[in-house]
């Protein structure tokens, strides 16, 4: 599709440090930055500094976009975030910084990451330009309730449906990360266009696994740690009865929460070249018991053409695509399924091949991000 202007400008308003892309939301943003830069867009970023993110590299981020501003919240601004009111999570000073940046750069498109930053769109309500987009990324209605009911504490944003609707209504276009949440957002906002934009991830050429490793990759959160602890305690011993040389490899900051199992598991911590781990893995695990959005560990397994064994929460939004994963409800289910797969290597390889073929059509950046770009350009042309 031809562009009306030589270069368009995209402003991303984020809470996730997009480089290094070490977890799902940062990987999602990095894919956007990289794609639109490669397509000739000017990419600007206003970033809300989140203290919980330890691996940010603002120098590297600045080198990978055209414009970067970092907002550091004050203590009282962070304290206000204990509220479920959507605008309490977006300090007025941050709104002003975003507004100043819009005035300075005159962007064609503003993409707001997470609905709780939708307050940044209020100063430009009623204007045709810039195009106002909210990347919902997760549905936040009743998240605290859902976590507590499953026995987990919860400290991030959670709100009610009325507050979430208020934020979503400030956009021209809404983005959903997976199919189930896309349908939920369409029901909440029937008069808004909602685009499905899953994680965009490079798909690796299919290769036969180089080893019999089991692999888990995850961030340091309680959902990851809880499910993996149960797997190590109950499933791994059962697997080793049939396959004593099987090795469980764990990468990412989740390793910090599992030190008591150091004698039973190969803990690698944060790994720069994750591709090599996938090449050596026969089976990739997602033991996460709860969560929303689309799990990056699931996407990475499929994009590397690896056999995935996952919980229902781990495959949320992709449930209907049977044949690309194996579903386990309990630790003993994991053990039984993995033993069966290791005993039937043809089935294991076929699942990996089917996963790679699916991923090529579903997650490839040239497809995912091009669809997003085409829709943004169409909306811009219609508004001019």
PDB file of C-alpha atoms in Angstrom, residues 114-251:
ATOM      1  CA  UNK A 114      -2.294  -0.598  28.608  1.00  0.00           C
ATOM      2  CA  UNK A 115      -5.673   0.990  29.210  1.00  0.00           C
ATOM      3  CA  UNK A 116      -4.522   2.690  32.432  1.00  0.00           C
ATOM      4  CA  UNK A 117      -2.516   5.181  30.341  1.00  0.00           C
ATOM      5  CA  UNK A 118      -5.596   6.219  28.350  1.00  0.00           C
ATOM      6  CA  UNK A 119      -5.692   9.482  30.333  1.00  0.00           C
ATOM      7  CA  UNK A 120      -2.866  10.591  28.020  1.00  0.00           C
ATOM      8  CA  UNK A 121      -5.401  10.726  25.193  1.00  0.00           C
ATOM      9  CA  UNK A 122      -7.694  13.245  26.895  1.00  0.00           C
ATOM     10  CA  UNK A 123      -5.831  16.390  25.699  1.00  0.00           C
ATOM     11  CA  UNK A 124      -6.317  15.297  22.081  1.00  0.00           C
ATOM     12  CA  UNK A 125      -9.938  14.116  22.302  1.00  0.00           C
ATOM     13  CA  UNK A 126     -12.012  15.373  19.385  1.00  0.00           C
ATOM     14  CA  UNK A 127      -9.028  15.821  17.079  1.00  0.00           C
ATOM     15  CA  UNK A 128      -8.739  13.746  13.911  1.00  0.00           C
ATOM     16  CA  UNK A 129      -4.951  13.572  14.238  1.00  0.00           C
ATOM     17  CA  UNK A 130      -3.142  11.868  15.741  1.00  0.00           C
ATOM     18  CA  UNK A 131      -4.925   8.550  15.402  1.00  0.00           C
ATOM     19  CA  UNK A 132      -5.561   7.326  18.963  1.00  0.00           C
ATOM     20  CA  UNK A 133      -4.843   3.631  19.565  1.00  0.00           C
ATOM     21  CA  UNK A 134      -4.913   1.652  22.812  1.00  0.00           C
ATOM     22  CA  UNK A 135      -2.989  -1.595  22.876  1.00  0.00           C
ATOM     23  CA  UNK A 136      -5.081  -3.292  25.574  1.00  0.00           C
ATOM     24  CA  UNK A 137      -2.527  -6.144  25.881  1.00  0.00           C
ATOM     25  CA  UNK A 138      -4.541  -7.577  28.815  1.00  0.00           C
ATOM     26  CA  UNK A 139      -8.117  -7.339  30.028  1.00  0.00           C
ATOM     27  CA  UNK A 140      -7.905  -5.864  33.534  1.00  0.00           C
ATOM     28  CA  UNK A 141     -11.471  -6.232  34.796  1.00  0.00           C
ATOM     29  CA  UNK A 142     -11.522  -8.249  38.054  1.00  0.00           C
ATOM     30  CA  UNK A 143      -7.911  -9.413  37.788  1.00  0.00           C
ATOM     31  CA  UNK A 144      -7.363  -9.180  41.556  1.00  0.00           C
ATOM     32  CA  UNK A 145     -10.460 -11.268  42.213  1.00  0.00           C
ATOM     33  CA  UNK A 146      -9.395 -13.902  39.702  1.00  0.00           C
ATOM     34  CA  UNK A 147      -5.924 -14.214  41.198  1.00  0.00           C
ATOM     35  CA  UNK A 148      -7.074 -14.313  44.820  1.00  0.00           C
ATOM     36  CA  UNK A 149      -9.656 -16.992  44.039  1.00  0.00           C
ATOM     37  CA  UNK A 150      -6.808 -19.149  42.732  1.00  0.00           C
ATOM     38  CA  UNK A 151      -4.697 -18.566  45.833  1.00  0.00           C
ATOM     39  CA  UNK A 152      -2.323 -15.934  44.419  1.00  0.00           C
ATOM     40  CA  UNK A 153      -1.612 -12.462  45.686  1.00  0.00           C
ATOM     41  CA  UNK A 154      -1.887  -9.658  43.136  1.00  0.00           C
ATOM     42  CA  UNK A 155      -0.256  -6.235  43.111  1.00  0.00           C
ATOM     43  CA  UNK A 156      -0.585  -4.883  39.556  1.00  0.00           C
ATOM     44  CA  UNK A 157      -3.493  -3.007  37.991  1.00  0.00           C
ATOM     45  CA  UNK A 158      -7.015  -4.360  38.393  1.00  0.00           C
ATOM     46  CA  UNK A 159     -10.283  -2.527  37.941  1.00  0.00           C
ATOM     47  CA  UNK A 160     -13.974  -2.993  37.238  1.00  0.00           C
ATOM     48  CA  UNK A 161     -15.659  -3.146  33.853  1.00  0.00           C
ATOM     49  CA  UNK A 162     -17.012   0.404  34.046  1.00  0.00           C
ATOM     50  CA  UNK A 163     -13.546   1.871  34.602  1.00  0.00           C
ATOM     51  CA  UNK A 164     -12.059  -0.267  31.832  1.00  0.00           C
ATOM     52  CA  UNK A 165     -14.792   0.791  29.412  1.00  0.00           C
ATOM     53  CA  UNK A 166     -14.097   4.438  30.290  1.00  0.00           C
ATOM     54  CA  UNK A 167     -10.448   4.040  29.304  1.00  0.00           C
ATOM     55  CA  UNK A 168     -11.059   2.002  26.160  1.00  0.00           C
ATOM     56  CA  UNK A 169     -13.644   4.533  24.931  1.00  0.00           C
ATOM     57  CA  UNK A 170     -10.926   7.197  24.600  1.00  0.00           C
ATOM     58  CA  UNK A 171      -9.397   5.432  21.586  1.00  0.00           C
ATOM     59  CA  UNK A 172     -10.126   5.388  17.872  1.00  0.00           C
ATOM     60  CA  UNK A 173      -8.841   1.816  17.494  1.00  0.00           C
ATOM     61  CA  UNK A 174      -8.259  -0.961  20.033  1.00  0.00           C
ATOM     62  CA  UNK A 175      -5.690  -3.748  19.845  1.00  0.00           C
ATOM     63  CA  UNK A 176      -6.150  -7.156  21.477  1.00  0.00           C
ATOM     64  CA  UNK A 177      -3.340  -9.638  22.009  1.00  0.00           C
ATOM     65  CA  UNK A 178      -5.296 -12.887  21.706  1.00  0.00           C
ATOM     66  CA  UNK A 179      -8.566 -14.165  20.335  1.00  0.00           C
ATOM     67  CA  UNK A 180     -10.507 -14.719  23.549  1.00  0.00           C
ATOM     68  CA  UNK A 181      -9.700 -11.222  24.832  1.00  0.00           C
ATOM     69  CA  UNK A 182     -10.417  -9.772  21.391  1.00  0.00           C
ATOM     70  CA  UNK A 183     -13.982 -11.065  21.708  1.00  0.00           C
ATOM     71  CA  UNK A 184     -14.297  -9.691  25.255  1.00  0.00           C
ATOM     72  CA  UNK A 185     -13.163  -6.234  24.125  1.00  0.00           C
ATOM     73  CA  UNK A 186     -15.566  -6.292  21.174  1.00  0.00           C
ATOM     74  CA  UNK A 187     -18.428  -7.005  23.585  1.00  0.00           C
ATOM     75  CA  UNK A 188     -17.323  -4.185  25.904  1.00  0.00           C
ATOM     76  CA  UNK A 189     -16.804  -1.720  23.042  1.00  0.00           C
ATOM     77  CA  UNK A 190     -19.153  -2.709  20.189  1.00  0.00           C
ATOM     78  CA  UNK A 191     -18.773   0.659  18.435  1.00  0.00           C
ATOM     79  CA  UNK A 192     -14.958   0.573  18.272  1.00  0.00           C
ATOM     80  CA  UNK A 193     -12.807  -1.268  15.726  1.00  0.00           C
ATOM     81  CA  UNK A 194     -10.827  -3.996  17.525  1.00  0.00           C
ATOM     82  CA  UNK A 195      -7.805  -5.537  15.827  1.00  0.00           C
ATOM     83  CA  UNK A 196      -6.212  -8.839  16.800  1.00  0.00           C
ATOM     84  CA  UNK A 197      -2.464  -8.187  17.084  1.00  0.00           C
ATOM     85  CA  UNK A 198      -0.725 -11.177  18.691  1.00  0.00           C
ATOM     86  CA  UNK A 199       2.938 -11.271  19.631  1.00  0.00           C
ATOM     87  CA  UNK A 200       5.027 -10.769  16.498  1.00  0.00           C
ATOM     88  CA  UNK A 201       7.925 -13.191  16.681  1.00  0.00           C
ATOM     89  CA  UNK A 202      10.450 -14.398  14.123  1.00  0.00           C
ATOM     90  CA  UNK A 203       9.812 -18.028  13.229  1.00  0.00           C
ATOM     91  CA  UNK A 204      12.933 -20.174  13.176  1.00  0.00           C
ATOM     92  CA  UNK A 205      13.463 -22.787  10.425  1.00  0.00           C
ATOM     93  CA  UNK A 206      12.312 -26.136  11.752  1.00  0.00           C
ATOM     94  CA  UNK A 207      15.071 -28.404  13.040  1.00  0.00           C
ATOM     95  CA  UNK A 208      15.127 -31.740  14.824  1.00  0.00           C
ATOM     96  CA  UNK A 209      15.837 -31.217  18.549  1.00  0.00           C
ATOM     97  CA  UNK A 210      19.504 -31.652  19.415  1.00  0.00           C
ATOM     98  CA  UNK A 211      18.859 -33.195  22.835  1.00  0.00           C
ATOM     99  CA  UNK A 212      16.283 -34.567  25.277  1.00  0.00           C
ATOM    100  CA  UNK A 213      16.071 -31.468  27.443  1.00  0.00           C
ATOM    101  CA  UNK A 214      12.861 -30.140  28.883  1.00  0.00           C
ATOM    102  CA  UNK A 215      12.850 -26.329  28.793  1.00  0.00           C
ATOM    103  CA  UNK A 216      11.037 -23.661  30.783  1.00  0.00           C
ATOM    104  CA  UNK A 217      11.664 -19.943  30.183  1.00  0.00           C
ATOM    105  CA  UNK A 218      10.020 -17.359  32.412  1.00  0.00           C
ATOM    106  CA  UNK A 219      10.146 -14.128  34.361  1.00  0.00           C
ATOM    107  CA  UNK A 220      10.345 -13.884  38.157  1.00  0.00           C
ATOM    108  CA  UNK A 221       6.677 -13.942  39.091  1.00  0.00           C
ATOM    109  CA  UNK A 222       4.638 -16.106  41.430  1.00  0.00           C
ATOM    110  CA  UNK A 223       2.582 -17.676  38.635  1.00  0.00           C
ATOM    111  CA  UNK A 224       5.699 -19.042  36.957  1.00  0.00           C
ATOM    112  CA  UNK A 225       7.337 -20.126  40.201  1.00  0.00           C
ATOM    113  CA  UNK A 226       4.267 -21.872  41.630  1.00  0.00           C
ATOM    114  CA  UNK A 227       3.540 -24.044  38.611  1.00  0.00           C
ATOM    115  CA  UNK A 228       7.181 -24.900  38.045  1.00  0.00           C
ATOM    116  CA  UNK A 229       7.740 -25.864  41.691  1.00  0.00           C
ATOM    117  CA  UNK A 230       4.862 -28.335  41.446  1.00  0.00           C
ATOM    118  CA  UNK A 231       6.292 -29.727  38.209  1.00  0.00           C
ATOM    119  CA  UNK A 232       9.738 -30.224  39.761  1.00  0.00           C
ATOM    120  CA  UNK A 233       8.322 -31.764  42.928  1.00  0.00           C
ATOM    121  CA  UNK A 234       5.702 -34.090  41.456  1.00  0.00           C
ATOM    122  CA  UNK A 235       6.174 -34.526  37.691  1.00  0.00           C
ATOM    123  CA  UNK A 236       9.934 -34.592  37.223  1.00  0.00           C
ATOM    124  CA  UNK A 237      10.556 -37.619  39.511  1.00  0.00           C
ATOM    125  CA  UNK A 238       7.905 -39.596  37.606  1.00  0.00           C
ATOM    126  CA  UNK A 239       9.495 -38.708  34.273  1.00  0.00           C
ATOM    127  CA  UNK A 240      12.943 -39.723  35.509  1.00  0.00           C
ATOM    128  CA  UNK A 241      11.658 -43.186  36.438  1.00  0.00           C
ATOM    129  CA  UNK A 242      11.286 -43.857  32.713  1.00  0.00           C
ATOM    130  CA  UNK A 243      13.937 -41.451  31.397  1.00  0.00           C
ATOM    131  CA  UNK A 244      16.563 -40.934  34.133  1.00  0.00           C
ATOM    132  CA  UNK A 245      18.837 -38.846  31.898  1.00  0.00           C
ATOM    133  CA  UNK A 246      16.204 -36.241  31.071  1.00  0.00           C
ATOM    134  CA  UNK A 247      17.358 -32.750  32.063  1.00  0.00           C
ATOM    135  CA  UNK A 248      15.096 -29.849  32.989  1.00  0.00           C
ATOM    136  CA  UNK A 249      16.600 -26.531  31.907  1.00  0.00           C
ATOM    137  CA  UNK A 250      15.153 -23.318  33.333  1.00  0.00           C
ATOM    138  CA  UNK A 251      16.039 -19.864  31.988  1.00  0.00           C
TER     139      UNK A 251
END
